[in-house]
mmCIF file of C-alpha atoms and ligand atoms in Angstrom:
data_model
loop_
_atom_site.group_PDB
_atom_site.id
_atom_site.type_symbol
_atom_site.label_atom_id
_atom_site.label_comp_id
_atom_site.label_asym_id
_atom_site.label_seq_id
_atom_site.Cartn_x
_atom_site.Cartn_y
_atom_site.Cartn_z
ATOM 1 C CA MET A 1 6.012 -24.876 -9.349
ATOM 2 C CA LYS A 2 7.736 -22.121 -11.196
ATOM 3 C CA GLY A 3 8.334 -19.456 -10.576
ATOM 4 C CA ILE A 4 10.728 -18.541 -7.720
ATOM 5 C CA VAL A 5 9.905 -20.124 -4.826
ATOM 6 C CA ARG A 6 12.014 -19.060 -0.940
ATOM 7 C CA PHE A 7 11.068 -20.886 2.057
ATOM 8 C CA ARG A 8 11.353 -19.472 4.917
ATOM 9 C CA GLU A 9 12.315 -15.979 3.941
ATOM 10 C CA PRO A 10 12.346 -12.803 6.656
ATOM 11 C CA LEU A 11 10.519 -10.868 5.434
ATOM 12 C CA ALA A 12 11.624 -7.585 6.856
ATOM 13 C CA PRO A 13 13.260 -6.479 4.099
ATOM 14 C CA TYR A 14 10.382 -6.691 1.865
ATOM 15 C CA THR A 15 8.868 -3.862 3.594
ATOM 16 C CA THR A 16 8.949 -0.263 4.382
ATOM 17 C CA PHE A 17 8.783 0.158 7.788
ATOM 18 C CA ARG A 18 11.732 -2.926 7.992
ATOM 19 C CA ILE A 19 9.692 -5.070 10.553
ATOM 20 C CA GLY A 20 7.849 -8.647 10.419
ATOM 21 C CA GLY A 21 9.573 -12.179 11.214
ATOM 22 C CA GLU A 22 9.020 -14.856 7.937
ATOM 23 C CA ALA A 23 6.914 -16.098 5.935
ATOM 24 C CA ASP A 24 6.556 -19.649 5.513
ATOM 25 C CA ARG A 25 7.314 -19.871 1.109
ATOM 26 C CA LEU A 26 7.977 -16.852 -0.528
ATOM 27 C CA PHE A 27 6.957 -17.154 -4.176
ATOM 28 C CA ILE A 28 7.869 -14.553 -7.132
ATOM 29 C CA PRO A 29 5.650 -15.035 -10.073
ATOM 30 C CA ARG A 30 7.873 -14.069 -13.134
ATOM 31 C CA GLY A 31 4.518 -13.140 -14.958
ATOM 32 C CA VAL A 32 0.370 -13.917 -14.398
ATOM 33 C CA ALA A 33 0.454 -17.115 -16.320
ATOM 34 C CA GLU A 34 3.263 -18.561 -13.859
ATOM 35 C CA LEU A 35 0.839 -17.076 -10.715
ATOM 36 C CA ALA A 36 -2.705 -18.212 -12.546
ATOM 37 C CA ALA A 37 -0.726 -22.030 -12.621
ATOM 38 C CA PHE A 38 0.915 -21.284 -8.889
ATOM 39 C CA LEU A 39 -3.445 -20.886 -7.852
ATOM 40 C CA ARG A 40 -4.696 -23.296 -9.652
ATOM 41 C CA ASP A 41 -2.904 -25.493 -7.704
ATOM 42 C CA ALA A 42 -1.854 -24.412 -4.231
ATOM 43 C CA PRO A 43 -4.790 -26.806 -2.115
ATOM 44 C CA LYS A 44 -7.668 -24.591 -1.373
ATOM 45 C CA GLY A 45 -6.638 -24.351 2.203
ATOM 46 C CA GLU A 46 -3.461 -22.779 1.805
ATOM 47 C CA PRO A 47 -3.589 -19.089 3.054
ATOM 48 C CA VAL A 48 -2.285 -16.565 -0.225
ATOM 49 C CA ALA A 49 -1.378 -13.060 0.623
ATOM 50 C CA ILE A 50 -0.452 -10.899 -1.970
ATOM 51 C CA LEU A 51 2.507 -8.510 -1.307
ATOM 52 C CA GLY A 52 4.215 -4.738 -3.254
ATOM 53 C CA TRP A 53 5.989 -2.919 -2.281
ATOM 54 C CA GLY A 54 5.321 -3.744 1.133
ATOM 55 C CA SER A 55 5.268 -0.020 1.822
ATOM 56 C CA ASN A 56 1.346 -0.094 3.801
ATOM 57 C CA ILE A 57 2.156 -2.743 6.246
ATOM 58 C CA LEU A 58 3.113 -3.467 9.607
ATOM 59 C CA VAL A 59 4.567 -7.813 8.862
ATOM 60 C CA SER A 60 3.782 -9.600 12.510
ATOM 61 C CA ASP A 61 6.797 -10.731 14.550
ATOM 62 C CA ARG A 62 6.128 -13.792 14.679
ATOM 63 C CA GLY A 63 5.506 -13.791 10.469
ATOM 64 C CA VAL A 64 2.692 -15.217 8.311
ATOM 65 C CA ARG A 65 1.768 -18.817 7.484
ATOM 66 C CA GLY A 66 0.916 -20.396 4.171
ATOM 67 C CA THR A 67 2.795 -18.394 1.152
ATOM 68 C CA VAL A 68 2.793 -14.582 0.566
ATOM 69 C CA ILE A 69 2.949 -13.616 -3.216
ATOM 70 C CA LEU A 70 5.735 -10.460 -4.501
ATOM 71 C CA THR A 71 4.174 -9.362 -7.134
ATOM 72 C CA LYS A 72 7.156 -8.249 -7.862
ATOM 73 C CA GLY A 73 7.493 -10.502 -11.440
ATOM 74 C CA LEU A 74 4.262 -8.904 -12.839
ATOM 75 C CA ASN A 75 6.239 -5.765 -14.002
ATOM 76 C CA TRP A 76 5.721 -4.536 -18.167
ATOM 77 C CA ILE A 77 4.203 -0.902 -18.875
ATOM 78 C CA ARG A 78 2.769 -0.196 -22.724
ATOM 79 C CA MET A 79 1.167 2.293 -24.018
ATOM 80 C CA MET A 80 -1.265 2.693 -25.997
ATOM 81 C CA GLY A 81 -2.007 6.240 -27.652
ATOM 82 C CA ASN A 82 -3.252 8.292 -24.583
ATOM 83 C CA ARG A 83 -3.889 5.369 -22.331
ATOM 84 C CA VAL A 84 -0.808 2.601 -20.290
ATOM 85 C CA ARG A 85 -1.952 -0.494 -19.836
ATOM 86 C CA VAL A 86 1.045 -1.648 -16.414
ATOM 87 C CA GLY A 87 1.180 -4.896 -14.066
ATOM 88 C CA ALA A 88 0.022 -4.932 -10.675
ATOM 89 C CA GLY A 89 4.395 -5.388 -9.834
ATOM 90 C CA VAL A 90 5.218 -1.965 -11.273
ATOM 91 C CA LYS A 91 5.970 0.992 -8.707
ATOM 92 C CA LEU A 92 4.179 3.860 -9.164
ATOM 93 C CA ALA A 93 6.919 5.946 -8.765
ATOM 94 C CA ARG A 94 8.683 4.529 -11.700
ATOM 95 C CA LEU A 95 4.802 4.039 -12.936
ATOM 96 C CA LEU A 96 4.360 8.644 -13.479
ATOM 97 C CA HIS A 97 8.675 8.147 -14.446
ATOM 98 C CA GLU A 98 7.808 6.879 -17.821
ATOM 99 C CA LEU A 99 4.415 8.364 -18.154
ATOM 100 C CA ALA A 100 6.086 11.729 -17.726
ATOM 101 C CA ARG A 101 8.786 10.778 -20.784
ATOM 102 C CA ALA A 102 5.794 10.006 -22.719
ATOM 103 C CA GLY A 103 4.051 12.968 -22.653
ATOM 104 C CA LEU A 104 1.504 10.971 -20.632
ATOM 105 C CA GLY A 105 -0.474 13.336 -17.523
ATOM 106 C CA GLY A 106 -3.188 13.148 -15.235
ATOM 107 C CA MET A 107 -1.190 10.813 -12.462
ATOM 108 C CA GLU A 108 0.896 13.353 -11.142
ATOM 109 C CA PHE A 109 -1.039 14.163 -7.633
ATOM 110 C CA MET A 110 -0.414 10.198 -6.814
ATOM 111 C CA THR A 111 3.793 11.518 -6.612
ATOM 112 C CA GLY A 112 5.166 10.541 -3.947
ATOM 113 C CA ILE A 113 2.329 7.538 -2.542
ATOM 114 C CA PRO A 114 5.030 4.638 -2.063
ATOM 115 C CA GLY A 115 4.347 1.415 -3.357
ATOM 116 C CA THR A 116 2.760 -0.458 -6.441
ATOM 117 C CA VAL A 117 -0.250 -0.106 -9.311
ATOM 118 C CA GLY A 118 -1.811 -3.556 -7.068
ATOM 119 C CA GLY A 119 -1.657 -2.453 -3.966
ATOM 120 C CA ALA A 120 -2.487 1.854 -5.105
ATOM 121 C CA ILE A 121 -5.570 0.519 -6.470
ATOM 122 C CA ARG A 122 -6.377 -2.735 -3.678
ATOM 123 C CA MET A 123 -6.620 0.232 -1.251
ATOM 124 C CA ASN A 124 -7.458 2.913 -3.989
ATOM 125 C CA ALA A 125 -4.338 4.762 -2.365
ATOM 126 C CA GLY A 126 -4.650 9.252 -2.435
ATOM 127 C CA THR A 127 -4.057 12.436 -1.966
ATOM 128 C CA ALA A 128 -6.244 14.886 -0.911
ATOM 129 C CA GLU A 129 -6.443 15.950 -5.169
ATOM 130 C CA GLY A 130 -7.313 12.609 -6.216
ATOM 131 C CA ALA A 131 -7.523 9.029 -5.685
ATOM 132 C CA VAL A 132 -5.792 6.325 -8.014
ATOM 133 C CA ALA A 133 -9.515 4.955 -8.800
ATOM 134 C CA ASP A 134 -10.036 8.618 -11.288
ATOM 135 C CA ARG A 135 -7.857 7.618 -13.249
ATOM 136 C CA LEU A 136 -8.517 3.663 -14.184
ATOM 137 C CA VAL A 137 -10.626 2.373 -17.359
ATOM 138 C CA THR A 138 -10.085 -1.382 -16.452
ATOM 139 C CA LEU A 139 -8.297 -4.116 -14.187
ATOM 140 C CA THR A 140 -6.921 -7.290 -14.373
ATOM 141 C CA ALA A 141 -7.878 -9.652 -11.338
ATOM 142 C CA LEU A 142 -6.872 -13.579 -11.056
ATOM 143 C CA ASP A 143 -9.557 -15.282 -8.193
ATOM 144 C CA ARG A 144 -7.946 -18.460 -6.542
ATOM 145 C CA ASP A 145 -8.877 -21.231 -8.966
ATOM 146 C CA GLY A 146 -6.129 -19.048 -10.950
ATOM 147 C CA ARG A 147 -9.213 -17.613 -13.375
ATOM 148 C CA VAL A 148 -8.956 -14.288 -15.333
ATOM 149 C CA HIS A 149 -11.227 -11.574 -14.525
ATOM 150 C CA HIS A 150 -11.537 -7.826 -16.426
ATOM 151 C CA ARG A 151 -13.662 -5.679 -13.826
ATOM 152 C CA ALA A 152 -14.364 -2.028 -16.353
ATOM 153 C CA ARG A 153 -14.078 1.101 -13.803
ATOM 154 C CA ARG A 154 -17.504 0.976 -13.774
ATOM 155 C CA GLU A 155 -17.944 -2.335 -12.620
ATOM 156 C CA THR A 156 -15.931 -1.926 -9.228
ATOM 157 C CA ALA A 157 -16.907 0.422 -6.037
ATOM 158 C CA PHE A 158 -14.433 2.741 -4.965
ATOM 159 C CA GLY A 159 -14.166 4.548 -1.724
ATOM 160 C CA TYR A 160 -12.032 6.107 0.521
ATOM 161 C CA ARG A 161 -9.307 3.474 0.481
ATOM 162 C CA ARG A 162 -11.469 1.219 -0.100
ATOM 163 C CA THR A 163 -12.556 -0.865 -3.323
ATOM 164 C CA SER A 164 -15.744 -3.709 -3.297
ATOM 165 C CA LEU A 165 -12.919 -6.562 -4.903
ATOM 166 C CA PRO A 166 -13.287 -9.678 -3.375
ATOM 167 C CA LYS A 167 -10.558 -9.587 -1.107
ATOM 168 C CA ASP A 168 -9.035 -13.086 -1.889
ATOM 169 C CA TRP A 169 -8.798 -11.758 -5.922
ATOM 170 C CA VAL A 170 -4.984 -11.066 -6.796
ATOM 171 C CA ILE A 171 -4.922 -7.679 -9.043
ATOM 172 C CA VAL A 172 -2.709 -8.589 -11.629
ATOM 173 C CA GLY A 173 -2.331 -5.086 -13.634
ATOM 174 C CA ALA A 174 -4.747 -1.948 -15.323
ATOM 175 C CA GLU A 175 -5.153 0.473 -18.204
ATOM 176 C CA PHE A 176 -5.156 3.453 -17.263
ATOM 177 C CA LEU A 177 -6.289 6.665 -19.289
ATOM 178 C CA LEU A 178 -4.029 9.644 -18.598
ATOM 179 C CA ASP A 179 -3.654 13.909 -21.030
ATOM 180 C CA GLN A 180 -1.665 14.563 -23.879
ATOM 181 C CA GLY A 181 0.963 17.188 -22.274
ATOM 182 C CA GLU A 182 4.218 17.837 -22.690
ATOM 183 C CA PRO A 183 6.688 15.720 -21.171
ATOM 184 C CA ASN A 184 9.053 18.884 -19.179
ATOM 185 C CA ALA A 185 5.365 20.051 -17.949
ATOM 186 C CA ILE A 186 4.967 16.854 -16.104
ATOM 187 C CA ARG A 187 8.350 16.605 -14.713
ATOM 188 C CA ALA A 188 8.177 20.005 -12.722
ATOM 189 C CA SER A 189 5.064 19.044 -11.226
ATOM 190 C CA ILE A 190 5.503 15.893 -9.773
ATOM 191 C CA ARG A 191 9.980 17.799 -8.536
ATOM 192 C CA GLU A 192 6.615 19.860 -7.174
ATOM 193 C CA ARG A 193 4.863 17.577 -5.515
ATOM 194 C CA LEU A 194 7.706 15.870 -3.871
ATOM 195 C CA ALA A 195 9.187 19.105 -2.612
ATOM 196 C CA ALA A 196 6.452 19.174 -0.702
ATOM 197 C CA ARG A 197 6.571 16.230 0.359
ATOM 198 C CA LYS A 198 9.992 16.326 1.297
ATOM 199 C CA GLY A 199 9.385 19.513 3.454
ATOM 200 C CA SER A 200 6.432 17.366 5.989
ATOM 201 C CA GLN A 201 7.616 13.771 5.436
ATOM 202 C CA PRO A 202 10.155 11.347 7.106
ATOM 203 C CA LEU A 203 10.540 10.360 4.098
ATOM 204 C CA SER A 204 14.655 9.528 4.914
ATOM 205 C CA MET A 205 13.323 6.780 7.621
ATOM 206 C CA ALA A 206 11.234 3.337 7.667
ATOM 207 C CA SER A 207 7.559 4.023 7.933
ATOM 208 C CA ALA A 208 4.346 3.173 6.464
ATOM 209 C CA GLY A 209 2.743 5.932 5.413
ATOM 210 C CA SER A 210 0.234 7.377 7.330
ATOM 211 C CA VAL A 211 -0.508 4.623 10.017
ATOM 212 C CA PHE A 212 -4.342 6.081 10.029
ATOM 213 C CA LYS A 213 -6.814 7.004 8.616
ATOM 214 C CA ASN A 214 -7.948 10.841 8.919
ATOM 215 C CA PRO A 215 -11.405 11.151 10.334
ATOM 216 C CA PRO A 216 -14.290 12.655 7.965
ATOM 217 C CA GLY A 217 -12.979 16.321 8.493
ATOM 218 C CA ASP A 218 -10.866 16.698 9.995
ATOM 219 C CA TYR A 219 -6.452 14.945 10.223
ATOM 220 C CA ALA A 220 -4.981 12.358 11.913
ATOM 221 C CA GLY A 221 -2.475 14.560 12.103
ATOM 222 C CA ARG A 222 -3.247 17.559 13.366
ATOM 223 C CA LEU A 223 -5.390 15.720 16.467
ATOM 224 C CA ILE A 224 -2.424 13.643 17.014
ATOM 225 C CA GLU A 225 0.181 15.729 17.673
ATOM 226 C CA ALA A 226 -2.750 18.181 19.448
ATOM 227 C CA ALA A 227 -3.258 15.616 21.665
ATOM 228 C CA GLY A 228 0.528 16.283 21.810
ATOM 229 C CA LEU A 229 2.268 12.523 21.467
ATOM 230 C CA LYS A 230 4.795 14.085 18.967
ATOM 231 C CA GLY A 231 8.005 12.413 19.599
ATOM 232 C CA VAL A 232 7.188 9.687 22.002
ATOM 233 C CA GLN A 233 8.329 6.219 21.830
ATOM 234 C CA VAL A 234 7.430 2.596 22.282
ATOM 235 C CA GLY A 235 11.113 0.624 22.071
ATOM 236 C CA ALA A 236 11.946 1.730 19.049
ATOM 237 C CA ALA A 237 8.863 3.041 17.142
ATOM 238 C CA GLN A 238 8.410 6.499 17.578
ATOM 239 C CA VAL A 239 5.498 9.113 16.518
ATOM 240 C CA SER A 240 7.373 10.629 13.930
ATOM 241 C CA ARG A 241 8.653 14.473 15.064
ATOM 242 C CA ALA A 242 7.949 15.554 11.108
ATOM 243 C CA HIS A 243 4.165 14.226 10.523
ATOM 244 C CA ALA A 244 2.654 12.991 13.371
ATOM 245 C CA ASN A 245 0.464 10.779 11.893
ATOM 246 C CA PHE A 246 3.504 8.672 10.599
ATOM 247 C CA ILE A 247 5.759 5.980 13.219
ATOM 248 C CA VAL A 248 8.978 6.013 11.768
ATOM 249 C CA ASN A 249 11.471 2.998 12.750
ATOM 250 C CA ARG A 250 14.141 4.203 14.689
ATOM 251 C CA GLY A 251 16.420 0.487 14.667
ATOM 252 C CA GLY A 252 15.058 -2.710 15.606
ATOM 253 C CA ALA A 253 11.858 -1.947 15.869
ATOM 254 C CA THR A 254 9.093 -4.696 16.407
ATOM 255 C CA ALA A 255 5.778 -4.742 15.140
ATOM 256 C CA ALA A 256 4.747 -4.976 18.821
ATOM 257 C CA ASP A 257 6.390 -1.550 19.744
ATOM 258 C CA VAL A 258 4.193 -0.440 16.565
ATOM 259 C CA LEU A 259 1.124 -1.863 17.856
ATOM 260 C CA SER A 260 1.653 -1.197 21.763
ATOM 261 C CA LEU A 261 2.306 2.374 19.958
ATOM 262 C CA ILE A 262 -1.131 2.610 18.009
ATOM 263 C CA ASP A 263 -2.770 1.832 20.917
ATOM 264 C CA ARG A 264 -1.422 4.745 22.957
ATOM 265 C CA ILE A 265 -2.524 7.445 20.179
ATOM 266 C CA ARG A 266 -5.598 5.684 19.980
ATOM 267 C CA THR A 267 -6.298 5.884 23.609
ATOM 268 C CA GLU A 268 -4.782 9.321 24.424
ATOM 269 C CA VAL A 269 -7.328 10.787 20.817
ATOM 270 C CA LYS A 270 -10.434 9.271 22.239
ATOM 271 C CA LYS A 271 -9.897 10.753 25.933
ATOM 272 C CA GLN A 272 -8.404 14.016 24.140
ATOM 273 C CA PHE A 273 -11.477 14.580 21.546
ATOM 274 C CA HIS A 274 -13.684 11.371 20.803
ATOM 275 C CA ILE A 275 -12.572 10.372 18.585
ATOM 276 C CA ALA A 276 -12.278 6.788 17.019
ATOM 277 C CA LEU A 277 -8.899 6.971 14.833
ATOM 278 C CA GLU A 278 -8.871 3.799 12.289
ATOM 279 C CA LEU A 279 -5.500 2.040 10.617
ATOM 280 C CA GLU A 280 -4.908 2.800 7.491
ATOM 281 C CA ILE A 281 -2.200 0.865 7.457
ATOM 282 C CA GLU A 282 -2.780 -3.382 7.352
ATOM 283 C CA LEU A 283 -1.408 -6.595 9.567
ATOM 284 C CA PHE A 284 -0.090 -8.970 8.239
ATOM 285 C CA GLY A 285 0.854 -12.342 8.605
ATOM 286 C CA GLU A 286 -0.385 -14.303 12.159
ATOM 287 C CA PHE A 287 -1.523 -10.995 15.139
ATOM 288 C CA GLU A 288 -2.788 -11.959 18.109
ATOM 289 C CA VAL A 289 -6.236 -9.768 18.443
ATOM 290 C CA PRO A 290 -8.479 -8.543 16.000
ATOM 291 C CA ARG A 291 -6.468 -5.150 16.519
ATOM 292 C CA GLN A 292 -9.087 -2.562 13.971
ATOM 293 C CA GLY A 293 -11.855 -1.205 16.583
ATOM 294 C CA SER A 294 -10.309 -2.575 19.113
ATOM 295 C CA ALA A 295 -8.297 -0.287 21.091
ATOM 296 C CA GLY A 296 -10.543 2.440 21.384
ATOM 297 C CA GLY A 297 -10.539 1.982 25.468
ATOM 298 C CA GLY A 298 -6.885 1.880 25.581
HETATM 299 N N1 EPU B 301 -0.513 18.222 10.058
HETATM 300 C C1 EPU B 301 -1.226 18.888 11.745
HETATM 301 N N2 EPU B 301 0.523 18.007 12.654
HETATM 302 C C2 EPU B 301 1.153 16.810 11.735
HETATM 303 C C3 EPU B 301 1.060 16.789 10.690
HETATM 304 C C4 EPU B 301 0.232 17.448 10.137
HETATM 305 O O1 EPU B 301 -1.489 19.430 12.168
HETATM 306 O O2 EPU B 301 2.435 16.780 12.483
HETATM 307 C C5 EPU B 301 -1.274 18.760 9.697
HETATM 308 C C6 EPU B 301 -1.056 19.138 8.483
HETATM 309 O O3 EPU B 301 -0.943 20.759 9.303
HETATM 310 C C7 EPU B 301 -2.511 19.765 8.044
HETATM 311 C C8 EPU B 301 -3.578 18.510 8.111
HETATM 312 O O4 EPU B 301 -2.666 17.692 9.135
HETATM 313 O O5 EPU B 301 -3.394 20.596 8.221
HETATM 314 C C9 EPU B 301 -3.019 17.571 6.376
HETATM 315 O O6 EPU B 301 -1.469 17.153 7.155
HETATM 316 P P1 EPU B 301 -1.626 17.056 5.131
HETATM 317 O O7 EPU B 301 -1.238 17.301 4.775
HETATM 318 O O8 EPU B 301 0.239 16.776 5.423
HETATM 319 O O9 EPU B 301 -1.765 16.189 4.467
HETATM 320 P P2 EPU B 301 -2.198 13.916 5.544
HETATM 321 O O10 EPU B 301 -3.830 14.127 5.145
HETATM 322 O O11 EPU B 301 -1.502 14.136 6.878
HETATM 323 C C10 EPU B 301 -2.079 13.351 3.125
HETATM 324 C C11 EPU B 301 -1.787 11.335 2.922
HETATM 325 C C12 EPU B 301 -0.865 11.213 2.083
HETATM 326 C C13 EPU B 301 -0.449 12.210 1.632
HETATM 327 C C14 EPU B 301 -0.590 13.733 2.339
HETATM 328 C C15 EPU B 301 -0.223 14.805 0.895
HETATM 329 C C16 EPU B 301 -4.008 9.993 4.398
HETATM 330 C C17 EPU B 301 -4.151 9.064 5.101
HETATM 331 N N3 EPU B 301 -2.740 10.530 4.061
HETATM 332 O O12 EPU B 301 -1.911 12.736 4.588
HETATM 333 O O13 EPU B 301 -0.353 10.000 2.149
HETATM 334 O O14 EPU B 301 1.514 11.715 0.897
HETATM 335 O O15 EPU B 301 -1.907 13.326 1.667
HETATM 336 O O16 EPU B 301 -0.750 14.206 -0.813
HETATM 337 O O17 EPU B 301 -4.826 10.708 3.774
HETATM 338 C C18 EPU B 301 0.446 7.649 2.651
HETATM 339 O O18 EPU B 301 -1.284 7.970 2.576
HETATM 340 O O19 EPU B 301 0.752 6.576 3.417
HETATM 341 C C19 EPU B 301 0.111 9.423 2.606
HETATM 342 C C20 EPU B 301 1.832 9.543 3.441
#
């Protein structure tokens, strides 16, 4: 197999939560061709999971069976007039930096969202100002046989933190449409947003960002704070005092600690406000029961 392969690789260092057990096998393709060859040759029953910057996931303490593919080698950025072609493994922060340098604006609303381009498209990441699909022209993905598919924006349905792409497709790249702008003005608007975020989110602590989706018409952070849960801790996992929709790892937290805190939050918010919070982070690897939608009663 071409590309970098590691066996029984601990995944915690590849996640922003700093939590999680081992992958049976970690594969780091250095380009699309290596990834396509891997997918083509991999036995069909072999589980395959995609890991980008590891910023929106909770990896199981028991780790991940099969192969985890790390996308960081898909890292190209090519400007073409007011369009950019970018690899799925490029970090959003780096993309925004390069766009500003080229005088291309329109995606500054993504400032501060951790993660890679591929991960952001997969879950249509965004803020109150907009989502990644707003600027998408086309995306390129591989299916489980390693075949290449191009999809125009209009051929794919994007909703709040979701897309209609087949689950087993691997996004490898995308093209975005930007507006011509002035580099210093674009940089200033990025700096402004970063400052706002520093004031309201626990950015210096290990976390996975927003844990729950905002329920229609309300905010998970507001509800969790109103339920009196700020600062509540299970093991080394704690509801952040800076932003109640963040769980922070105070050092050595396990996935079990986080899950048990998630259950506690969902139970309390359900009891007090009759709202069932849904997970925004993804559970990655071997978990005993499907958690989504299961914990409302405790
Ligand atoms: N709030 C509280 N208590 C808290 C936290 C928030 O009362 O502890 C209230 C705030 O006062 C505000 C409301 O809840 O009225 C919303 O809070 P905020 O402005 O922080 O935005 P959010 O909806 O919690 C969303 C994204 C974030 C993104 C911010 C800023 C979701 C689930 N989260 O947070 O994305 O950074 O907007 O643009 O949509 C992420 O996805 O990982 C993430 C961090």
